[in-house]
Every structure is written in C-alpha cells, then in structure tokens.
Short mmCIF file of C-alpha atoms in Angstrom, two decimals:
data_model
loop_
_atom_site.label_atom_id
_atom_site.label_comp_id
_atom_site.label_asym_id
_atom_site.label_seq_id
_atom_site.Cartn_x
_atom_site.Cartn_y
_atom_site.Cartn_z
CA UNK A 1 -42.70 -17.16 2.07
CA UNK A 2 -41.63 -17.60 5.73
CA UNK A 3 -38.87 -15.89 7.64
CA UNK A 4 -36.39 -18.60 6.65
CA UNK A 5 -37.36 -18.18 3.00
CA UNK A 6 -36.86 -14.44 3.16
CA UNK A 7 -33.50 -15.01 4.84
CA UNK A 8 -32.40 -17.35 2.03
CA UNK A 9 -33.56 -14.86 -0.59
CA UNK A 10 -31.41 -12.19 1.09
CA UNK A 11 -28.30 -14.39 0.88
CA UNK A 12 -25.76 -13.72 -1.83
CA UNK A 13 -25.32 -16.47 -4.37
CA UNK A 14 -21.88 -18.08 -3.69
CA UNK A 15 -20.58 -17.25 -7.15
CA UNK A 16 -17.05 -16.49 -5.91
CA UNK A 17 -16.81 -20.03 -4.54
CA UNK A 18 -17.82 -21.48 -7.91
CA UNK A 19 -15.36 -19.29 -9.84
CA UNK A 20 -12.52 -20.25 -7.50
CA UNK A 21 -13.26 -23.95 -7.85
CA UNK A 22 -13.58 -23.80 -11.66
CA UNK A 23 -10.25 -21.97 -12.03
CA UNK A 24 -8.57 -24.30 -9.54
CA UNK A 25 -9.75 -27.49 -11.26
CA UNK A 26 -9.25 -26.22 -14.83
CA UNK A 27 -5.71 -25.03 -14.18
CA UNK A 28 -4.72 -28.21 -12.35
CA UNK A 29 -6.08 -30.45 -15.14
CA UNK A 30 -4.40 -28.31 -17.83
CA UNK A 31 -1.09 -28.47 -15.94
CA UNK A 32 -1.24 -32.25 -15.69
CA UNK A 33 -2.06 -32.59 -19.40
CA UNK A 34 0.73 -30.22 -20.42
CA UNK A 35 3.17 -31.99 -18.13
CA UNK A 36 2.30 -35.27 -19.86
CA UNK A 37 2.95 -33.61 -23.22
CA UNK A 38 6.40 -32.51 -22.06
CA UNK A 39 7.10 -36.04 -20.84
CA UNK A 40 6.14 -37.51 -24.20
CA UNK A 41 8.39 -35.02 -26.02
CA UNK A 42 11.31 -35.88 -23.72
CA UNK A 43 11.49 -32.46 -22.00
CA UNK A 44 11.94 -33.82 -18.48
CA UNK A 45 12.98 -30.54 -16.90
CA UNK A 46 9.88 -28.68 -18.17
CA UNK A 47 7.73 -31.63 -17.13
CA UNK A 48 8.90 -31.64 -13.51
CA UNK A 49 8.83 -27.84 -13.17
CA UNK A 50 5.26 -27.76 -14.51
CA UNK A 51 4.26 -30.47 -12.03
CA UNK A 52 6.00 -28.65 -9.18
CA UNK A 53 4.22 -25.34 -9.79
CA UNK A 54 0.92 -27.22 -10.16
CA UNK A 55 1.08 -29.43 -7.06
CA UNK A 56 2.82 -27.09 -4.60
CA UNK A 57 -0.05 -24.55 -4.42
CA UNK A 58 -2.53 -27.44 -4.26
CA UNK A 59 -0.80 -28.76 -1.14
CA UNK A 60 -0.67 -25.27 0.39
CA UNK A 61 -4.39 -24.76 -0.30
CA UNK A 62 -5.19 -28.06 1.44
CA UNK A 63 -3.05 -27.07 4.44
CA UNK A 64 -4.81 -23.72 4.57
CA UNK A 65 -8.24 -25.36 4.62
CA UNK A 66 -7.18 -27.99 7.18
CA UNK A 67 -5.32 -25.88 9.75
CA UNK A 68 -6.48 -22.30 9.29
CA UNK A 69 -10.16 -22.99 8.58
CA UNK A 70 -10.40 -26.11 10.76
CA UNK A 71 -11.87 -28.53 8.24
CA UNK A 72 -10.87 -31.49 10.41
CA UNK A 73 -11.47 -29.91 13.81
CA UNK A 74 -14.32 -32.33 14.49
CA UNK A 75 -12.25 -35.46 13.90
CA UNK A 76 -13.52 -36.23 10.42
CA UNK A 77 -11.16 -38.86 9.00
CA UNK A 78 -13.00 -38.90 5.65
CA UNK A 79 -12.54 -35.15 5.22
CA UNK A 80 -8.84 -35.50 6.05
CA UNK A 81 -8.51 -38.28 3.48
CA UNK A 82 -10.18 -36.10 0.84
CA UNK A 83 -7.75 -33.30 1.61
CA UNK A 84 -4.84 -35.71 1.19
CA UNK A 85 -6.31 -36.67 -2.19
CA UNK A 86 -6.40 -32.93 -3.11
CA UNK A 87 -10.21 -32.90 -3.12
CA UNK A 88 -10.70 -30.45 -0.25
CA UNK A 89 -11.97 -27.51 -2.38
CA UNK A 90 -14.44 -29.78 -4.18
CA UNK A 91 -15.88 -31.02 -0.85
CA UNK A 92 -16.17 -27.46 0.41
CA UNK A 93 -17.96 -26.32 -2.76
CA UNK A 94 -20.51 -29.14 -2.48
CA UNK A 95 -21.12 -28.20 1.14
CA UNK A 96 -21.54 -24.52 0.23
CA UNK A 97 -24.29 -25.19 -2.32
CA UNK A 98 -25.94 -27.72 -0.04
CA UNK A 99 -26.17 -25.07 2.68
CA UNK A 100 -27.37 -22.42 0.22
CA UNK A 101 -30.20 -24.41 -1.35
CA UNK A 102 -31.27 -25.91 1.97
CA UNK A 103 -31.36 -22.60 3.83
CA UNK A 104 -34.98 -21.74 3.01
CA UNK A 105 -36.44 -25.15 3.82
CA UNK A 106 -35.52 -25.57 7.48
CA UNK A 107 -36.18 -22.95 10.15
CA UNK A 108 -32.95 -22.09 11.90
CA UNK A 109 -32.97 -22.51 15.68
CA UNK A 110 -31.24 -19.20 16.34
CA UNK A 111 -29.80 -16.17 14.60
CA UNK A 112 -27.09 -13.74 15.61
CA UNK A 113 -27.31 -9.95 15.48
CA UNK A 114 -24.54 -7.98 13.81
CA UNK A 115 -24.17 -4.22 13.76
CA UNK A 116 -22.78 -2.52 10.68
CA UNK A 117 -22.47 1.15 9.90
CA UNK A 118 -23.62 2.47 6.56
CA UNK A 119 -21.49 4.65 4.35
CA UNK A 120 -21.71 8.24 5.59
CA UNK A 121 -24.24 10.46 3.82
CA UNK A 122 -23.89 14.22 4.35
CA UNK A 123 -21.40 13.49 7.13
CA UNK A 124 -23.80 11.21 9.02
CA UNK A 125 -23.26 7.45 9.38
CA UNK A 126 -26.16 5.34 10.59
CA UNK A 127 -25.68 2.04 12.42
CA UNK A 128 -27.93 -0.78 11.24
CA UNK A 129 -28.63 -4.10 12.92
CA UNK A 130 -28.78 -7.20 10.75
CA UNK A 131 -29.87 -10.74 11.52
CA UNK A 132 -27.34 -13.35 10.43
CA UNK A 133 -28.54 -16.94 10.42
CA UNK A 134 -26.43 -19.99 11.03
CA UNK A 135 -26.44 -20.91 7.33
CA UNK A 136 -25.36 -17.42 6.26
CA UNK A 137 -22.55 -17.47 8.81
CA UNK A 138 -21.28 -20.77 7.41
CA UNK A 139 -21.45 -19.40 3.86
CA UNK A 140 -19.43 -16.36 4.92
CA UNK A 141 -16.78 -18.66 6.41
CA UNK A 142 -16.62 -20.69 3.21
CA UNK A 143 -16.34 -17.56 1.04
CA UNK A 144 -13.47 -16.33 3.18
CA UNK A 145 -11.73 -19.71 2.91
CA UNK A 146 -12.04 -19.79 -0.88
CA UNK A 147 -10.84 -16.18 -1.17
CA UNK A 148 -7.65 -17.01 0.72
CA UNK A 149 -7.22 -20.22 -1.27
CA UNK A 150 -7.55 -18.24 -4.52
CA UNK A 151 -4.79 -15.86 -3.43
CA UNK A 152 -2.49 -18.75 -2.50
CA UNK A 153 -3.21 -20.54 -5.77
CA UNK A 154 -2.67 -17.37 -7.81
CA UNK A 155 0.66 -16.12 -6.49
CA UNK A 156 2.40 -19.30 -5.35
CA UNK A 157 1.30 -21.41 -8.32
CA UNK A 158 -0.25 -19.60 -11.27
CA UNK A 159 2.22 -16.69 -11.37
CA UNK A 160 5.38 -18.88 -11.46
CA UNK A 161 3.57 -21.23 -13.84
CA UNK A 162 2.69 -18.45 -16.29
CA UNK A 163 6.26 -17.14 -16.18
CA UNK A 164 7.65 -20.62 -16.84
CA UNK A 165 5.35 -21.38 -19.77
CA UNK A 166 5.98 -18.01 -21.43
CA UNK A 167 9.71 -18.57 -20.99
CA UNK A 168 9.42 -21.96 -22.71
CA UNK A 169 7.49 -20.33 -25.57
CA UNK A 170 10.27 -17.78 -26.07
CA UNK A 171 13.04 -20.39 -26.01
CA UNK A 172 11.25 -22.80 -28.35
CA UNK A 173 9.82 -19.94 -30.49
CA UNK A 174 6.51 -21.77 -30.56
CA UNK A 175 3.12 -21.30 -28.89
CA UNK A 176 1.09 -24.49 -28.97
CA UNK A 177 -2.67 -24.60 -28.45
CA UNK A 178 -2.39 -26.48 -25.13
CA UNK A 179 0.24 -24.07 -23.82
CA UNK A 180 -1.74 -20.99 -24.86
CA UNK A 181 -4.92 -22.28 -23.16
CA UNK A 182 -2.93 -23.05 -20.03
CA UNK A 183 -1.34 -19.58 -19.99
CA UNK A 184 -4.74 -17.90 -20.38
CA UNK A 185 -6.09 -19.94 -17.44
CA UNK A 186 -3.05 -19.03 -15.34
CA UNK A 187 -3.41 -15.33 -16.14
CA UNK A 188 -7.12 -15.41 -15.24
CA UNK A 189 -6.27 -17.20 -11.99
CA UNK A 190 -3.66 -14.56 -11.07
CA UNK A 191 -5.95 -11.65 -11.91
CA UNK A 192 -8.81 -13.22 -9.96
CA UNK A 193 -6.51 -13.84 -6.99
CA UNK A 194 -5.38 -10.21 -7.06
CA UNK A 195 -9.01 -9.09 -7.29
CA UNK A 196 -9.94 -11.21 -4.24
CA UNK A 197 -6.92 -9.73 -2.46
CA UNK A 198 -8.29 -6.22 -3.10
CA UNK A 199 -11.76 -7.15 -1.84
CA UNK A 200 -10.30 -8.85 1.25
CA UNK A 201 -8.24 -5.74 2.01
CA UNK A 202 -11.33 -3.52 1.76
CA UNK A 203 -13.41 -5.76 4.00
CA UNK A 204 -10.65 -6.10 6.60
CA UNK A 205 -9.88 -2.38 6.72
CA UNK A 206 -13.53 -1.32 6.87
CA UNK A 207 -14.94 -4.20 8.89
CA UNK A 208 -17.28 -1.89 10.83
CA UNK A 209 -19.08 -0.76 7.67
CA UNK A 210 -21.53 -2.45 5.33
CA UNK A 211 -19.38 -2.59 2.20
CA UNK A 212 -20.98 -3.10 -1.20
CA UNK A 213 -18.67 -3.41 -4.22
CA UNK A 214 -20.25 -2.28 -7.50
CA UNK A 215 -19.62 -3.83 -10.95
CA UNK A 216 -17.65 -0.76 -12.08
CA UNK A 217 -15.21 -1.36 -9.22
CA UNK A 218 -14.76 -5.00 -10.24
CA UNK A 219 -14.13 -3.93 -13.84
CA UNK A 220 -11.51 -1.34 -12.80
CA UNK A 221 -9.71 -3.84 -10.58
CA UNK A 222 -9.78 -6.47 -13.33
CA UNK A 223 -8.27 -4.10 -15.91
CA UNK A 224 -5.75 -2.71 -13.42
CA UNK A 225 -4.51 -6.16 -12.41
CA UNK A 226 -4.57 -7.57 -15.96
CA UNK A 227 -2.26 -4.86 -17.33
CA UNK A 228 -0.01 -4.89 -14.28
CA UNK A 229 0.51 -8.66 -14.09
CA UNK A 230 0.76 -9.28 -17.85
CA UNK A 231 3.43 -6.59 -18.32
CA UNK A 232 5.35 -7.69 -15.22
CA UNK A 233 5.50 -11.34 -16.29
CA UNK A 234 6.51 -10.38 -19.85
CA UNK A 235 9.32 -8.14 -18.60
CA UNK A 236 10.69 -10.87 -16.33
CA UNK A 237 10.57 -13.44 -19.15
CA UNK A 238 12.31 -11.15 -21.67
CA UNK A 239 15.07 -10.31 -19.20
CA UNK A 240 15.61 -13.94 -18.14
CA UNK A 241 15.77 -15.11 -21.77
CA UNK A 242 18.92 -13.07 -22.48
CA UNK A 243 20.59 -12.76 -19.05
CA UNK A 244 19.86 -16.07 -17.34
CA UNK A 245 22.70 -15.67 -14.87
CA UNK A 246 21.20 -12.43 -13.47
CA UNK A 247 17.64 -13.73 -13.21
CA UNK A 248 18.11 -15.41 -9.84
CA UNK A 249 19.67 -12.33 -8.14
CA UNK A 250 16.84 -10.10 -9.39
CA UNK A 251 14.19 -12.54 -8.16
CA UNK A 252 15.88 -13.09 -4.78
CA UNK A 253 16.38 -9.37 -4.13
CA UNK A 254 12.72 -8.69 -4.90
CA UNK A 255 11.42 -11.63 -2.89
CA UNK A 256 13.55 -11.30 0.24
CA UNK A 257 13.17 -7.53 0.23
CA UNK A 258 9.41 -7.87 0.58
CA UNK A 259 9.73 -10.89 2.88
CA UNK A 260 11.87 -9.10 5.47
CA UNK A 261 10.20 -5.68 5.18
CA UNK A 262 7.31 -6.47 7.63
CA UNK A 263 9.78 -8.07 10.05
CA UNK A 264 12.09 -5.04 9.94
CA UNK A 265 9.16 -2.75 10.76
CA UNK A 266 8.15 -5.11 13.57
CA UNK A 267 11.66 -5.14 15.07
CA UNK A 268 11.90 -1.35 14.82
CA UNK A 269 8.61 -0.95 16.69
CA UNK A 270 10.03 -3.03 19.61
CA UNK A 271 6.60 -4.55 20.15
CA UNK A 272 6.15 -7.85 22.01
CA UNK A 273 5.84 -11.03 20.00
CA UNK A 274 2.24 -11.54 18.83
CA UNK A 275 0.66 -14.27 20.94
CA UNK A 276 -3.05 -13.87 20.16
CA UNK A 277 -3.15 -15.05 16.54
CA UNK A 278 -4.53 -18.45 17.51
CA UNK A 279 -4.96 -19.77 21.04
CA UNK A 280 -4.15 -23.34 20.07
CA UNK A 281 -0.81 -22.36 18.49
CA UNK A 282 2.45 -22.38 20.42
CA UNK A 283 5.17 -19.78 19.95
CA UNK A 284 6.83 -21.96 17.30
CA UNK A 285 3.51 -22.49 15.51
CA UNK A 286 2.82 -18.76 15.56
CA UNK A 287 6.26 -18.08 14.07
CA UNK A 288 5.61 -20.60 11.29
CA UNK A 289 2.23 -19.03 10.49
CA UNK A 290 3.77 -15.53 10.38
CA UNK A 291 6.60 -16.75 8.13
CA UNK A 292 4.09 -18.36 5.76
CA UNK A 293 2.07 -15.15 5.75
CA UNK A 294 5.10 -13.00 4.91
CA UNK A 295 6.10 -15.61 2.30
CA UNK A 296 2.75 -15.15 0.57
CA UNK A 297 3.05 -11.37 0.97
CA UNK A 298 6.43 -11.42 -0.80
CA UNK A 299 5.06 -13.64 -3.56
CA UNK A 300 2.24 -11.18 -4.24
CA UNK A 301 4.50 -8.14 -4.31
CA UNK A 302 6.84 -9.87 -6.75
CA UNK A 303 4.17 -9.53 -9.45
CA UNK A 304 1.82 -6.75 -8.33
CA UNK A 305 0.94 -4.38 -5.52
CA UNK A 306 -0.54 -6.23 -2.55
CA UNK A 307 -3.56 -4.28 -1.41
CA UNK A 308 -3.07 -5.78 2.07
CA UNK A 309 -0.12 -4.31 3.98
CA UNK A 310 1.21 -6.48 6.82
CA UNK A 311 1.70 -5.04 10.28
CA UNK A 312 2.95 -7.76 12.59
CA UNK A 313 2.62 -5.69 15.77
CA UNK A 314 -1.13 -5.22 15.15
CA UNK A 315 -3.59 -7.83 16.53
CA UNK A 316 -5.21 -8.13 13.07
CA UNK A 317 -1.77 -8.29 11.36
CA UNK A 318 -3.04 -5.72 8.85
CA UNK A 319 -2.16 -2.06 8.46
CA UNK A 320 -5.56 -0.38 8.16
CA UNK A 321 -4.30 3.10 7.32
CA UNK A 322 -4.37 4.32 3.71
CA UNK A 323 -0.75 5.17 2.90
CA UNK A 324 -0.58 6.91 -0.47
CA UNK A 325 3.17 7.50 -0.16
CA UNK A 326 3.95 3.78 0.08
CA UNK A 327 1.70 3.10 -2.92
CA UNK A 328 3.41 5.86 -4.93
CA UNK A 329 6.91 4.70 -4.03
CA UNK A 330 6.08 1.10 -4.97
CA UNK A 331 4.80 1.96 -8.44
CA UNK A 332 7.60 4.43 -9.14
CA UNK A 333 10.28 1.91 -8.17
CA UNK A 334 8.53 -0.89 -10.05
CA UNK A 335 8.29 1.25 -13.20
CA UNK A 336 11.99 2.10 -12.96
CA UNK A 337 12.87 -1.56 -12.43
CA UNK A 338 10.77 -2.68 -15.41
CA UNK A 339 12.33 0.00 -17.60
CA UNK A 340 15.84 -1.05 -16.51
CA UNK A 341 15.16 -4.75 -17.18
CA UNK A 342 13.75 -3.89 -20.60
CA UNK A 343 16.84 -1.79 -21.35
CA UNK A 344 19.09 -4.72 -20.45
CA UNK A 345 17.02 -6.98 -22.68
CA UNK A 346 17.26 -4.49 -25.54
CA UNK A 347 21.04 -4.23 -25.20
CA UNK A 348 21.70 -7.98 -24.95
CA UNK A 349 18.87 -9.43 -27.08
CA UNK A 350 19.80 -12.47 -29.15
CA UNK A 351 18.90 -13.67 -32.64
CA UNK A 352 15.62 -15.20 -31.49
CA UNK A 353 14.21 -11.66 -31.42
CA UNK A 354 15.39 -10.90 -34.95
CA UNK A 355 11.88 -10.51 -36.35
CA UNK A 356 10.53 -8.46 -33.42
CA UNK A 357 10.51 -4.68 -33.39
CA UNK A 358 12.28 -4.26 -30.06
CA UNK A 359 11.70 -0.49 -29.53
CA UNK A 360 7.98 -0.91 -30.22
CA UNK A 361 7.74 -3.84 -27.79
CA UNK A 362 9.50 -1.85 -25.06
CA UNK A 363 7.16 1.09 -25.65
CA UNK A 364 4.09 -1.17 -25.55
CA UNK A 365 5.12 -2.76 -22.26
CA UNK A 366 5.83 0.59 -20.60
CA UNK A 367 2.50 1.99 -21.84
CA UNK A 368 0.77 -1.17 -20.61
CA UNK A 369 2.17 -0.62 -17.12
CA UNK A 370 1.08 3.02 -17.23
CA UNK A 371 -2.41 1.83 -18.20
CA UNK A 372 -2.43 -0.34 -15.08
CA UNK A 373 -1.57 2.70 -12.96
CA UNK A 374 -4.30 4.69 -14.71
CA UNK A 375 -6.99 2.10 -13.93
CA UNK A 376 -5.74 1.95 -10.34
CA UNK A 377 -6.12 5.72 -9.98
CA UNK A 378 -9.62 5.58 -11.48
CA UNK A 379 -10.57 2.86 -9.00
CA UNK A 380 -9.35 4.72 -5.92
CA UNK A 381 -10.68 8.08 -7.09
CA UNK A 382 -14.15 7.10 -8.37
CA UNK A 383 -15.00 3.40 -7.83
CA UNK A 384 -13.69 2.48 -4.37
CA UNK A 385 -16.70 1.49 -2.21
CA UNK A 386 -15.28 3.30 0.84
CA UNK A 387 -13.84 6.41 -0.83
CA UNK A 388 -16.00 8.61 1.45
CA UNK A 389 -13.97 7.35 4.42
CA UNK A 390 -10.60 8.38 2.96
CA UNK A 391 -8.83 11.09 4.91
CA UNK A 392 -7.46 12.30 1.57
CA UNK A 393 -8.30 11.41 -2.02
CA UNK A 394 -5.90 10.03 -4.61
CA UNK A 395 -5.64 13.40 -6.35
CA UNK A 396 -4.71 15.10 -3.09
CA UNK A 397 -2.20 12.37 -2.28
CA UNK A 398 -0.58 12.64 -5.70
CA UNK A 399 -0.47 16.43 -5.42
CA UNK A 400 1.30 16.22 -2.06
CA UNK A 401 3.74 13.67 -3.52
CA UNK A 402 4.53 15.99 -6.45
CA UNK A 403 5.00 18.91 -4.06
CA UNK A 404 7.40 16.80 -2.03
CA UNK A 405 9.36 15.82 -5.16
CA UNK A 406 9.49 19.44 -6.30
CA UNK A 407 10.73 20.45 -2.85
CA UNK A 408 13.47 17.81 -3.03
CA UNK A 409 14.53 18.81 -6.56
CA UNK A 410 14.39 22.57 -5.88
CA UNK A 411 17.81 24.09 -5.12
CA UNK A 412 18.23 25.43 -1.57
CA UNK A 413 17.78 29.14 -0.86
CA UNK A 414 21.39 29.54 0.26
CA UNK A 415 22.59 28.68 -3.26
CA UNK A 416 20.24 31.26 -4.79
CA UNK A 417 21.38 33.96 -2.32
CA UNK A 418 25.03 33.19 -3.04
CA UNK A 419 24.39 33.52 -6.77
CA UNK A 420 22.74 36.87 -6.22
CA UNK A 421 25.62 37.96 -3.99
CA UNK A 422 28.09 37.01 -6.70
CA UNK A 423 26.22 39.19 -9.17
CA UNK A 424 26.39 42.15 -6.77
CA UNK A 425 30.01 41.65 -5.65
CA UNK A 426 32.53 44.58 -5.83
CA UNK A 427 34.50 42.88 -8.59
CA UNK A 428 31.43 42.79 -10.74
CA UNK A 429 30.58 46.41 -9.98
CA UNK A 430 34.15 47.50 -10.84
CA UNK A 431 33.93 45.62 -14.10
CA UNK A 432 30.62 47.28 -14.82
CA UNK A 433 32.06 50.76 -14.11
CA UNK A 434 35.14 50.15 -16.25
CA UNK A 435 33.00 48.90 -19.09
CA UNK A 436 30.78 52.00 -18.84
CA UNK A 437 33.86 54.27 -18.92
CA UNK A 438 35.12 52.47 -21.98
CA UNK A 439 31.82 52.99 -23.71
CA UNK A 440 31.82 56.69 -22.79
CA UNK A 441 35.37 57.15 -24.08
CA UNK A 442 34.46 55.46 -27.32
CA UNK A 443 31.30 57.46 -27.81
CA UNK A 444 32.73 60.71 -26.41
CA UNK A 445 30.95 63.52 -24.57
CA UNK A 446 28.72 65.58 -26.88
CA UNK A 447 29.26 68.82 -24.94
CA UNK A 448 33.04 68.55 -25.18
CA UNK A 449 32.92 67.93 -28.93
CA UNK A 450 30.78 71.03 -29.51
CA UNK A 451 33.15 73.33 -27.54
CA UNK A 452 36.22 72.06 -29.36
CA UNK A 453 34.62 72.73 -32.73
CA UNK A 454 33.78 76.15 -31.65
#
C-alpha cells in the first residue's frame, strides 16, 4: 500500500454525513406524507403548519450550504439549481463518498502540515505534526457543513414539528402509526442535532488539541439530550393544551430572552462591531449573519442547554471558557420553570386527562429532567474528552455553587449578635433574678427553718 493508500486508511469514515442525510431525508418525506394525510382528512391548519415546519429548515439548510460554505462560489449553475430544488445535502453526500473512496487511488499533489497538541499526561502536553491531504481537508469541510446543517434542521424544524405533532395527539386523543413514526424521527433528529452541537463546542473550544470522543461520551450525551428534550417538549405541550392563551407569552419570553442575551453582553462590553467574520460581507451582511446566529442560539436554548455560548465581541464568536455557574443557573431556572408549567397544567387540566394519573405524570417528568442532569454531570465528570484541561471539575463547581447558596441563605452575623445581645440584656437579667428570688422564697432557706424550729 502506497502513501496515498495509508492516508486513505487513516481517514475517518464519513458516518456523521450519512446519518445527517438519512435523518434529513426521512423526516422530510414523513412530513410530506403526514401533511397529505391531514389534507385528505380536511385538517387544513395542521397540514399547512406541518408543511411550514418541514420546508422552513430545508430552505435554511440550503442557504447555509450556499452562502456560509460557498457551494456556488465557483459559479456552478447546476449546483445552485439543485439547492433550489432542495437537493443540496444529497449532492454534498455523493461528493463526500466520491472523495473518500477515490482518496487512495490518486496520489495527491501536495499535503498540508497541521500541529495539534495531545491531551496532557502527567502535566506534560506533547505537540504532534500531522499531514493532512487535500481529500481529507475537503472531507473535514463537508463534515463541518453537515454538522451545522443538522443543528439547523433539529432546532428550527424538528423541535417545533415534534411539539406540534404531540399537541395534535393530545387534542385528538389519538396516536396514529404515521404520526408516531414521524415523532420518533423528529426526536432522533433533535437529539442528534444536540449531540453534534456538543461535539462542535468541544472542537471549537479545544481547537489546539487532538480531540478524540469515545463511545461512552456519545452514549452519555445521547441519554442526557434524550431525557432533556423529551421532558421539555412534553411539558410545553401539556401546558399549551390547557392554557392556550398563555402559551405565546411563555414562548416569546424564552425565545427573546435568549436572543437578546448575547447582544446585551456585547453592548455592555462596549466592544467595536465585529468586522472580521467574513471579508466579503458588508456591515449589513454581517449584522444579518449575527442575527441569524443568535436566532439559532435562542431556538436551541428554548429546548435544551446550548453547549456553545455566544460571545459577539470575540473573533471566533464563541465563549471558550468553561462557566459552571451559567450552566447551574440555566438548569435550576429551567427546572423551576418546568415545575411551574406542570403545576399550572395540574390545576387547570381538562376532561381529556380524565384517565391519566396526573400526580404520577408530573413526578415522572420531573424525575426525567433530573435524569438528564445526572447524565450531563456524568459526562462532564468522567466522559468529557478534554476533562484534563478543566480548571475545575464538575464536583468542585457544584460544591462552590452550594457554598455560595448557603452563604446567601445564611443569616448575617449582625442578626445573630443582636439575638445574643437580647438574651443578655438587663431586662432579661432582672427577670432571671426575680424568678430566682421567687423560687428561693417558695423553697425557703434550710438554715432559717432549722433555727426557727429550735
């Protein structure tokens, strides 16, 4: 086997690209079929909403591949036409496997040298040089494109779609086979998008290191995201089924809170407007890209914790520090919000929940969210590929958070000193003396009683 053959053997099989494409195609086809079913049954509103949540993320994925990843930068009218026909991901997948299987047959004219640091062992981190061929570089670009497309598809399409279909099931009190298959596909798409978001965050934060994610880490992330997203969607659907008028305010407060949060931090930092995102973009184009990015960020945080934290005054637009306090505050507030929404559902539930044990369902959902937090803690404590680079572990971060909460809940020293002073005040001492005299008068003095008898 020649050098090119060895280089192809060292390449990772583009399995993530295949999974993204299969989920994308399967969910789109299922949405179109289910939309046709709604049209046949005369449910026009459900038909158009299903179509909207199916086609909107498709259009956003095509725009992402066209403008961000430059699919038509070489004036390819056929590629542009395929994107208009919503076939961009399929074309990319074919190109990926063509590059992968052709890599070992043709000797590449040149290779690039990249330097990556290994994970520190005994406090020592070694820097290793690696040859990256042209084919491997293209595969890396394609993987990155499909990862971003999976995140867009998951949180701007699959998450609203799953919420809508579960809401229809509750209202109609019926779960058809087509709808159940579609909901399972949507849930898998959301979980996979959240998983890719976690991996992207790790690779962006620790770009200087050679990161290798083990199967145990994938399993922990999958369980963490499955419990978190399933319970969140169920809570939103239960609440919206009994208090429809309050659903929109809850959604808007959540969404716009996360949308404006990165901008508020940016305005507080008084940093100049970021100009180096893309050289070809004008100031208006840069603003549009940043708004779309914060829009996606808000959509992710509506349903689960976004592993990527935006920082608009940073050249990479990503906050690379590990902030345990922000993570803790998010999950505490989200747990309180879920519990409050479930309480409102329990108080105002209608007759459609007559045959459901409401207290048991509430308990199951809260335990399910706690299970998500448990798997998250296990991931960060034991399975994170870069846990050796953490300045503090999860256990230390939680301990410091508990100490902070105890400090906040602990009464101030001045109150304790005042209480002690009240106990030792003259009025109290006088009362104590008078009470002791009363006791002596009642009991009498033994010496006096003996002399009087004498």
